[in-house]
Amino acid sequence: MRINCPFCGTRGNEEFTVLGAADPVRPDADAPVPDWVAYAHARENPRGPHRDLWQHQHGCRAWLVVERDTLTHAVIAVRPARDA
Amino acid sequence: MDYSIFGLLKNALTGNRLWAPVWRDPAPKQRYDTLIVGGGGHGLATAYYLAKEHGITDVAVLEKGYIGSGNVGRNTTIIRSNYLLPANTHFYEKSLQLWEGLEQDLNYNAMVSQRGVLNLFHSDAQRDAYARRGNAMRLAGVDADLLDAVTVRAMVPGIEMQDARFPVKGGLLQQRGGTVRHDAVAWGYARAADRRGADILQNTEVTGIRVEAGRVLGVETTRGFIGARRIGLAAAGHSSRVAAMAGLRLPIESHVLQAFVSEAVKPLLDTVVTFGAGHFYVSQSDKGGLVFGGDIDGYNSYAQRGSLPVVEEVMECAVTLFPAFSRLRYLRQWGGVMDMSMDGSPIIDRTPVEGLFLNCGWCYGGFKATPASGWCFAHTIATGQPHPLNAAFRLDRFATGAVLDEKGAGARPNLH
Amino acid sequence: MSAQRWRLGEGGLIDRSRVLPFRFDERLLHGHPGDTLASALLANGVRLVGRSFKYHRPRGILSAGPEEPNALVELRGGARREPNTRATQVELFEGLEARSQNRWPSLGFDLGAVNGVLAPMIGAGFYYKTFMWPAAFWEKLYEPLIRRAAGLGRAPQAADPDRYERAHAHCDVLVIGAGPAGLMAALAAGRAGARVLLVEEDAALGGRLLSEAEEVDGRPGAEWAGAVEAELADMPRLRILRRTSAFALLDGGVVAAVERVADHLPEPPAHLPRQRSWKIVARRIVLAAGAIERPVVFGGNDRPGVMLAGAVRSYLNRHAVLPGRRAVVFTVGDDGWRSVADLLRGGAQIDAVVDARAEVPPEQAQLAARHGLRLVAGGRVTGTQGGRHLTAVRFADAAGREEGVGADLLAVSGGWNPSLHLACHLGNRPRWDAAIHAFVPGELPPGLVVAGAAAGRFSTHAALADGAATGLAAAQACGFDAAAPEIPRAEDAPRDAVPLFHVPGGRGKAFVDLQHDVTDADIALAHREGFRAAEHAKRYTTLGMATDQGKTAGVNGLAILARLAGQAISEVGTTTHRPPWTPVAIGAVAGPHRGRHFRPARHTPLHDWAAANGASFVEAGLWYRAQWYARPGEAGWRDSVDREVLAVRNAVGVCDVSTLGKIEVAGPGAAALLDLVYANTISTLAVGRLRYGLMLREDGFVMDDGTVARLAEDRFFVTTTTANAGAVLQHLEYCHQVLRPALDVSLLSVTDAWAQLSVAGPRARDLLAAVLDPGPDLSNAALPHMAWIAVRLGGVPCRLYRLSFSGELAYELGVPADYAEAAMRRIMERGASFGVTPYGTEALGVLRIEKGHPAGGELNGQTTARDLGLGRLVSTRKDCIGRRLAERPALTDPARPVLVGLKPADGRTPIRAGSHLLEPGVAAVTANGLGHVTSACFSPTLGMPIALALLSDGTARLGQRIRVFDPLRGGDLEAEICPPVFVDPQGERSRG
């Protein structure tokens, strides 16, 4: 798989590490615990387009939101996480 | 007909023309008492134990393709019960015990081979962690032995102990662990379940789950609606998608795990060996191929294929541990879709939907779990209550915090 | 020199001026450069080359390429032995040694052949139905017998002596295959100016042109290929990789390939690897991998002497070898007639041409008539005869009348299967083409096109035209352009054929998968037993699972299944093509990262100093750390460690702790970020002070710990454990960029910038006063516990952090890495009078266990802050990672095991980490387990073994006895439960 880092260009996935789903939003500190449980554990896990978080660990170290098809491994879009 | 040497002889003398289909190919009924979604090892085992242990035979197993087309047919065939946490140790030990009697029980030779599973360690800290696990196994009545380097060397010819970046210091051995011919597990359970009355419906894809007033009514399939009182989901890597049909969002991510087989060579490795300084495990099949694998690729995937970095890492580990493997060739690689749970342990439980039961989260431990998973899932479906062996495999454990995190990796499926 | 009696007098792409001696099964033979092992064996009249997998039937050479199922040999010897090597792809070299496989006692007389008699008993899947009684016999009797019988060649037993490399290549256009299509594609793309990589599995370029007696542009095909090669070689942006198999197409247009750099040589020269694995990133890929000829399944189709018709032409035309003197040709269409012509030209007698077509085209009928050949139109081969070699062929004519003729060669042409494997590696399915009776590429992966025979376009002209068009289009897609190259003149004959895959009802076993001994009867049995899905039949019979991966077997197997099911082949489906295209040496993919170079080694700036001062080293992640410093007269490691510990407790010690992760966190938002990351509050830390920091994971369990120093209002220096240094930096970056992108913070790993020396012991202050440049006030008032100051050592700016891991008066001295050794020398020189002693990780571990500090055994990812006695650190007044999920009931359960200390009741029996804890006198079963020992050591300070443990209700049990049970290592003792801090529980020494 090759990922187009917005800062470094397209690189092989061996330069990146992946964290997991990008979409869950961290709740407010005082949100009820079940919200936190869902945030940390419940996953959409789609078969198709999915947004996940990768870090260009062996490059610029930017965290990226990679929109990727989990069925075809096609990389659809890559954005810096800080702008996402 | 029962399989036996006499049956083979008799059929040989009649030109092998009298063999019957191993399982029937019935038309779906409009309604069953119980439906199992997923004709893999777990689903087929569940159907078998529903009949055998609970007398429930009005059962259909729904498989979207051909039975055994998922992870039961694409794994590295290892069985073991060398777990740390009591819930896991006891469950997998039940599984190992069922493996030990499986062939006579099913009248099908799945080539259960208890040739030993050896986890190598490379440091004092790793030795102590393995000792903790081995001692936990002993407390659970499971066999475990801590081997020193000399014993490991004698047991595994060809292993490089010293001239290595991480020398081998010893290993944790479970002699009763081993390997099983994977496809035969699906076929053996299918035949046994079929003989007890379950309908195996291949090419029957579930496209919807009908729920009314909080309870299941049946499933929509590519062959029409099939009604049922109870539905058990055993869809492995596709669990999230199937459960979503009933409105459930699971603590599961689907990941790809790759495996490899080498060209067949004469026997050279008689034990399942796992490397402690990298992600690698290997055994030799009865056919002679070295079967080996490594870590999951780490990203969500339903593609049944992985990427090159993991392939390279696995091969690096292989030649580091066994320098003579270097000139052997690998022949085939494949990927399975793993239902990775948030703590690395499985889920066998009821769901908030009445009559809907869930069996998932096997990570890459699903194959060895097959018999106990079917056995416990059958119990849970039949009685409506988890068996003590799967009581900890609850869906709500992430809400309570009673997680079963063998590795201490946290809620990161790709680290388990 | 033995005569090469089957070598033709002239022709062929071999160098007759040189003679290469080689050995097969110890027999001395000779060949020429340009030979493969297979062609050289045939030239010497060697027909019996191997024994089959299951029935041990005699097997010869079927093909001339990578599809070979039969002619597998053990190549070379000793540590370089390569089992299962296809003789058809081995380039002959001087002194080559090869052995036949899977036979005993000899290839000619193999006792295993008795299995043939048992065949009705041991058909497909027989083992699933027997060997079950008695249960215990499987591992002891049946399985060892099966395993010994299975497998083919023998693996080497010693480490591979050769080297392997990895290489990367980037190109605009990757062309896979250098036959007519591939050469034209490379030419077109190359002339357009694209960066082109041309990859060819063979040693020579030309593909089938090397094997066919046909002309391109009015000259022999091989000569034309040579001219193109010369033009390509002159293109500066084009590179040719020969002897290179592109074996996998991966996501993102990446192709994995392996180059056999030195396999054609007796041994790799010192400067070359044996093989090189390539990772090729291409913008466009032209797959021009050609096609593989298909055998026909009929009775006795495995006898040595039965050969693919195209392979017959390869041996005749490329290697100048006559594969048989009396031949029968069995063809389903036009293609086999080319072998008829070539065999006649080579001087073979052809006794019959069996053409499956009822109507044979006139020109072929005329060819037969001209040479007086027996033409059997609408015919079928129904059986063969012979012992170790073919002696006769039986066939039936259209009316079913059978007869036999003597023959030592049966050339079989069943049509061609495009080599579309790579086009399917990303999950795309091929499509059945009823016009050519073969699978052709279906929907293609992005960026890949298929050209020539691989796309099912079989004539040379079609291949040339296809190659030119796809090559140019690929270059254009990359922004290059040129005129389309002229298409050279070449044959464009039709490839008329009838679909014939199987001749049922013949005599003898009819093999579908030759290597795995899968017959038509096995497939019928699988079908009868319900294994009707293509994948089921394959797995049940093992069809297509041998080293050739079904290259000659797959389609015939599907055809037989389709006939049994009364379906079309397209309805039965296809089996999946998975990488690798051809088996690849494990060592090639591993490359150089093996043995001691398996992973990089990290050395601290003091590594050389430690080595010179008697240190033993231990792996700690990628680091090597000094474990202890042995001194003369010490009997073992314990002596050294005890001495080092006591030196710290009684005088002063110095330890290299440079491996701790070190991160600078700078910017106006630094304090806010650290407040989020650490469970305790950091923002209230004063400049110049330090604080212990505890990090949770978001799920509430402990992640890591370390110290935080505030360097300035907007600048912090944090340390992590050695093990988690990388993960913590990543986590901080995650928290910043993903969770708090608005914060203005910079993060920088300074682990390698600073050497960190722990200076610990009652004389630590005195030592530092003597070592540091004069000036700083080191008094307790000026530099209290958990504070830091800037200092100089030999003029070099350093930092002195006062903190203690050992519980003694202690400091960590941060020295710029380049000055670490100089600093250490000065410490040792000036500290001698204070008794300064270097200590290693073992003593460090003992000191921290004595002090009850959690480390690896306790920070195992399964513990909460409260478990470790650190619960009070978790602030409830701010948001921080892990705070809310740490509130879940199972994490706050009072029965959770907590950190305690243990002392053996007898004061001397060692306690081992990994032991479990039980109430004395209860059964040793899981239900009675109360916890486990996390860390253990001998404490020289207390003069007895001690341990840390996680124990249920531990606090309430203080003072009680507990059973420490370690059945794995025979340990069973009672211990007294005590608080986890064994030394100076009030912490007075570290504050003194």
Short mmCIF file of N, CA and C in Angstrom, two decimals, chain C residues 643-713:
data_model
loop_
_atom_site.label_atom_id
_atom_site.label_comp_id
_atom_site.label_asym_id
_atom_site.label_seq_id
_atom_site.Cartn_x
_atom_site.Cartn_y
_atom_site.Cartn_z
N ARG C 643 27.90 -6.06 45.01
CA ARG C 643 28.89 -5.03 45.28
C ARG C 643 28.41 -3.66 44.77
N GLU C 644 27.85 -3.67 43.57
CA GLU C 644 27.39 -2.40 42.98
C GLU C 644 26.25 -1.79 43.81
N VAL C 645 25.33 -2.64 44.25
CA VAL C 645 24.19 -2.14 45.05
C VAL C 645 24.70 -1.53 46.35
N LEU C 646 25.59 -2.24 47.00
CA LEU C 646 26.08 -1.75 48.29
C LEU C 646 26.89 -0.48 48.13
N ALA C 647 27.57 -0.36 46.99
CA ALA C 647 28.31 0.88 46.74
C ALA C 647 27.36 2.06 46.68
N VAL C 648 26.21 1.86 46.05
CA VAL C 648 25.23 2.95 45.97
C VAL C 648 24.66 3.24 47.36
N ARG C 649 24.37 2.19 48.09
CA ARG C 649 23.78 2.41 49.43
C ARG C 649 24.77 3.03 50.40
N ASN C 650 26.06 2.75 50.19
CA ASN C 650 27.03 3.16 51.21
C ASN C 650 27.98 4.26 50.75
N ALA C 651 28.14 4.40 49.45
CA ALA C 651 29.08 5.43 48.97
C ALA C 651 28.44 6.17 47.81
N VAL C 652 28.84 5.86 46.61
CA VAL C 652 28.21 6.47 45.45
C VAL C 652 28.44 5.58 44.23
N GLY C 653 27.40 5.50 43.42
CA GLY C 653 27.50 4.73 42.18
C GLY C 653 27.10 5.59 41.00
N VAL C 654 27.50 5.15 39.83
CA VAL C 654 27.12 5.88 38.63
C VAL C 654 26.63 4.89 37.59
N CYS C 655 25.49 5.22 37.01
CA CYS C 655 24.85 4.30 36.08
C CYS C 655 24.44 5.05 34.81
N ASP C 656 24.67 4.40 33.69
CA ASP C 656 24.29 4.99 32.40
C ASP C 656 22.80 4.75 32.16
N VAL C 657 22.02 5.81 32.26
CA VAL C 657 20.58 5.68 32.01
C VAL C 657 20.18 6.44 30.75
N SER C 658 21.12 6.50 29.81
CA SER C 658 20.86 7.27 28.58
C SER C 658 19.74 6.70 27.74
N THR C 659 19.38 5.44 27.96
CA THR C 659 18.35 4.82 27.13
C THR C 659 16.94 5.31 27.47
N LEU C 660 16.79 5.98 28.61
CA LEU C 660 15.47 6.55 28.92
C LEU C 660 15.03 7.44 27.77
N GLY C 661 13.75 7.38 27.44
CA GLY C 661 13.25 8.28 26.41
C GLY C 661 13.29 9.70 26.92
N LYS C 662 13.70 10.64 26.07
CA LYS C 662 13.81 12.04 26.49
C LYS C 662 13.16 12.91 25.43
N ILE C 663 12.23 13.71 25.88
CA ILE C 663 11.46 14.51 24.93
C ILE C 663 11.40 15.95 25.43
N GLU C 664 11.67 16.89 24.54
CA GLU C 664 11.44 18.30 24.91
C GLU C 664 10.09 18.73 24.37
N VAL C 665 9.35 19.36 25.25
CA VAL C 665 8.01 19.83 24.91
C VAL C 665 8.04 21.34 25.06
N ALA C 666 7.88 22.06 23.96
CA ALA C 666 8.07 23.50 24.02
C ALA C 666 6.90 24.23 23.38
N GLY C 667 6.67 25.42 23.85
CA GLY C 667 5.62 26.25 23.26
C GLY C 667 4.62 26.71 24.29
N PRO C 668 3.86 27.72 23.94
CA PRO C 668 2.89 28.27 24.90
C PRO C 668 1.88 27.22 25.37
N GLY C 669 1.62 26.22 24.55
CA GLY C 669 0.62 25.22 24.94
C GLY C 669 1.21 24.00 25.62
N ALA C 670 2.51 24.03 25.92
CA ALA C 670 3.17 22.83 26.43
C ALA C 670 2.54 22.33 27.73
N ALA C 671 2.32 23.24 28.65
CA ALA C 671 1.79 22.82 29.95
C ALA C 671 0.40 22.23 29.80
N ALA C 672 -0.40 22.82 28.94
CA ALA C 672 -1.76 22.31 28.74
C ALA C 672 -1.72 20.91 28.13
N LEU C 673 -0.81 20.71 27.19
CA LEU C 673 -0.71 19.39 26.58
C LEU C 673 -0.29 18.35 27.62
N LEU C 674 0.68 18.71 28.46
CA LEU C 674 1.15 17.75 29.46
C LEU C 674 0.07 17.47 30.50
N ASP C 675 -0.73 18.46 30.79
CA ASP C 675 -1.85 18.22 31.71
C ASP C 675 -2.83 17.19 31.13
N LEU C 676 -2.95 17.20 29.80
CA LEU C 676 -3.84 16.23 29.17
C LEU C 676 -3.21 14.83 29.19
N VAL C 677 -1.93 14.79 28.97
CA VAL C 677 -1.25 13.51 28.78
C VAL C 677 -0.98 12.81 30.11
N TYR C 678 -0.61 13.59 31.11
CA TYR C 678 -0.29 12.98 32.41
C TYR C 678 -1.53 12.98 33.30
N ALA C 679 -1.61 11.94 34.13
CA ALA C 679 -2.75 11.82 35.04
C ALA C 679 -2.67 12.87 36.13
N ASN C 680 -1.45 13.23 36.49
CA ASN C 680 -1.31 14.26 37.51
C ASN C 680 -1.11 15.61 36.83
N THR C 681 -1.19 16.66 37.62
CA THR C 681 -1.15 18.01 37.05
C THR C 681 0.30 18.44 36.85
N ILE C 682 0.60 18.96 35.70
CA ILE C 682 1.95 19.38 35.38
C ILE C 682 2.04 20.90 35.34
N SER C 683 0.93 21.54 34.99
CA SER C 683 0.98 22.99 34.75
C SER C 683 1.35 23.77 36.00
N THR C 684 1.14 23.17 37.17
CA THR C 684 1.46 23.89 38.41
C THR C 684 2.93 23.75 38.80
N LEU C 685 3.68 22.99 38.00
CA LEU C 685 5.09 22.78 38.31
C LEU C 685 5.85 24.08 38.09
N ALA C 686 6.69 24.44 39.07
CA ALA C 686 7.47 25.68 38.95
C ALA C 686 8.67 25.45 38.05
N VAL C 687 9.09 26.52 37.38
CA VAL C 687 10.33 26.45 36.60
C VAL C 687 11.46 26.06 37.55
N GLY C 688 12.30 25.14 37.10
CA GLY C 688 13.40 24.70 37.96
C GLY C 688 13.07 23.49 38.79
N ARG C 689 11.83 23.03 38.70
CA ARG C 689 11.45 21.88 39.52
C ARG C 689 11.10 20.68 38.63
N LEU C 690 11.09 19.51 39.27
CA LEU C 690 10.76 18.24 38.61
C LEU C 690 9.51 17.66 39.24
N ARG C 691 8.84 16.83 38.48
CA ARG C 691 7.70 16.12 39.06
C ARG C 691 7.66 14.72 38.44
N TYR C 692 7.31 13.76 39.29
CA TYR C 692 7.05 12.42 38.77
C TYR C 692 5.77 12.49 37.95
N GLY C 693 5.78 11.89 36.77
CA GLY C 693 4.58 11.93 35.93
C GLY C 693 4.08 10.54 35.63
N LEU C 694 2.75 10.38 35.73
CA LEU C 694 2.15 9.07 35.47
C LEU C 694 1.20 9.22 34.29
N MET C 695 1.38 8.35 33.31
CA MET C 695 0.57 8.42 32.09
C MET C 695 -0.38 7.23 32.04
N LEU C 696 -1.64 7.50 31.75
CA LEU C 696 -2.61 6.42 31.54
C LEU C 696 -2.90 6.28 30.05
N ARG C 697 -3.36 5.09 29.70
CA ARG C 697 -3.97 4.94 28.38
C ARG C 697 -5.40 5.46 28.47
N GLU C 698 -6.02 5.71 27.33
CA GLU C 698 -7.38 6.23 27.37
C GLU C 698 -8.32 5.23 28.06
N ASP C 699 -7.97 3.94 28.06
CA ASP C 699 -8.85 2.96 28.71
C ASP C 699 -8.61 2.89 30.21
N GLY C 700 -7.78 3.77 30.75
CA GLY C 700 -7.67 3.91 32.19
C GLY C 700 -6.55 3.13 32.84
N PHE C 701 -5.88 2.26 32.09
CA PHE C 701 -4.77 1.51 32.66
C PHE C 701 -3.48 2.32 32.49
N VAL C 702 -2.48 1.97 33.31
CA VAL C 702 -1.23 2.73 33.29
C VAL C 702 -0.47 2.46 32.01
N MET C 703 0.02 3.53 31.41
CA MET C 703 0.80 3.40 30.19
C MET C 703 2.29 3.48 30.44
N ASP C 704 2.70 4.51 31.18
CA ASP C 704 4.14 4.72 31.36
C ASP C 704 4.33 5.71 32.51
N ASP C 705 5.56 5.80 32.98
CA ASP C 705 5.86 6.84 33.96
C ASP C 705 7.21 7.44 33.63
N GLY C 706 7.51 8.53 34.30
CA GLY C 706 8.77 9.21 34.06
C GLY C 706 8.80 10.49 34.86
N THR C 707 9.74 11.37 34.52
CA THR C 707 9.80 12.64 35.22
C THR C 707 9.63 13.77 34.24
N VAL C 708 9.13 14.87 34.78
CA VAL C 708 8.95 16.07 33.97
C VAL C 708 9.73 17.19 34.65
N ALA C 709 10.60 17.83 33.88
CA ALA C 709 11.33 18.99 34.40
C ALA C 709 10.83 20.23 33.67
N ARG C 710 10.55 21.26 34.41
CA ARG C 710 10.15 22.50 33.73
C ARG C 710 11.41 23.33 33.51
N LEU C 711 11.77 23.47 32.25
CA LEU C 711 13.00 24.19 31.91
C LEU C 711 12.74 25.67 31.87
N ALA C 712 11.55 26.03 31.41
CA ALA C 712 11.16 27.43 31.34
C ALA C 712 9.64 27.44 31.38
N GLU C 713 9.08 28.60 31.40
CA GLU C 713 7.62 28.71 31.49
C GLU C 713 6.97 27.88 30.37
#
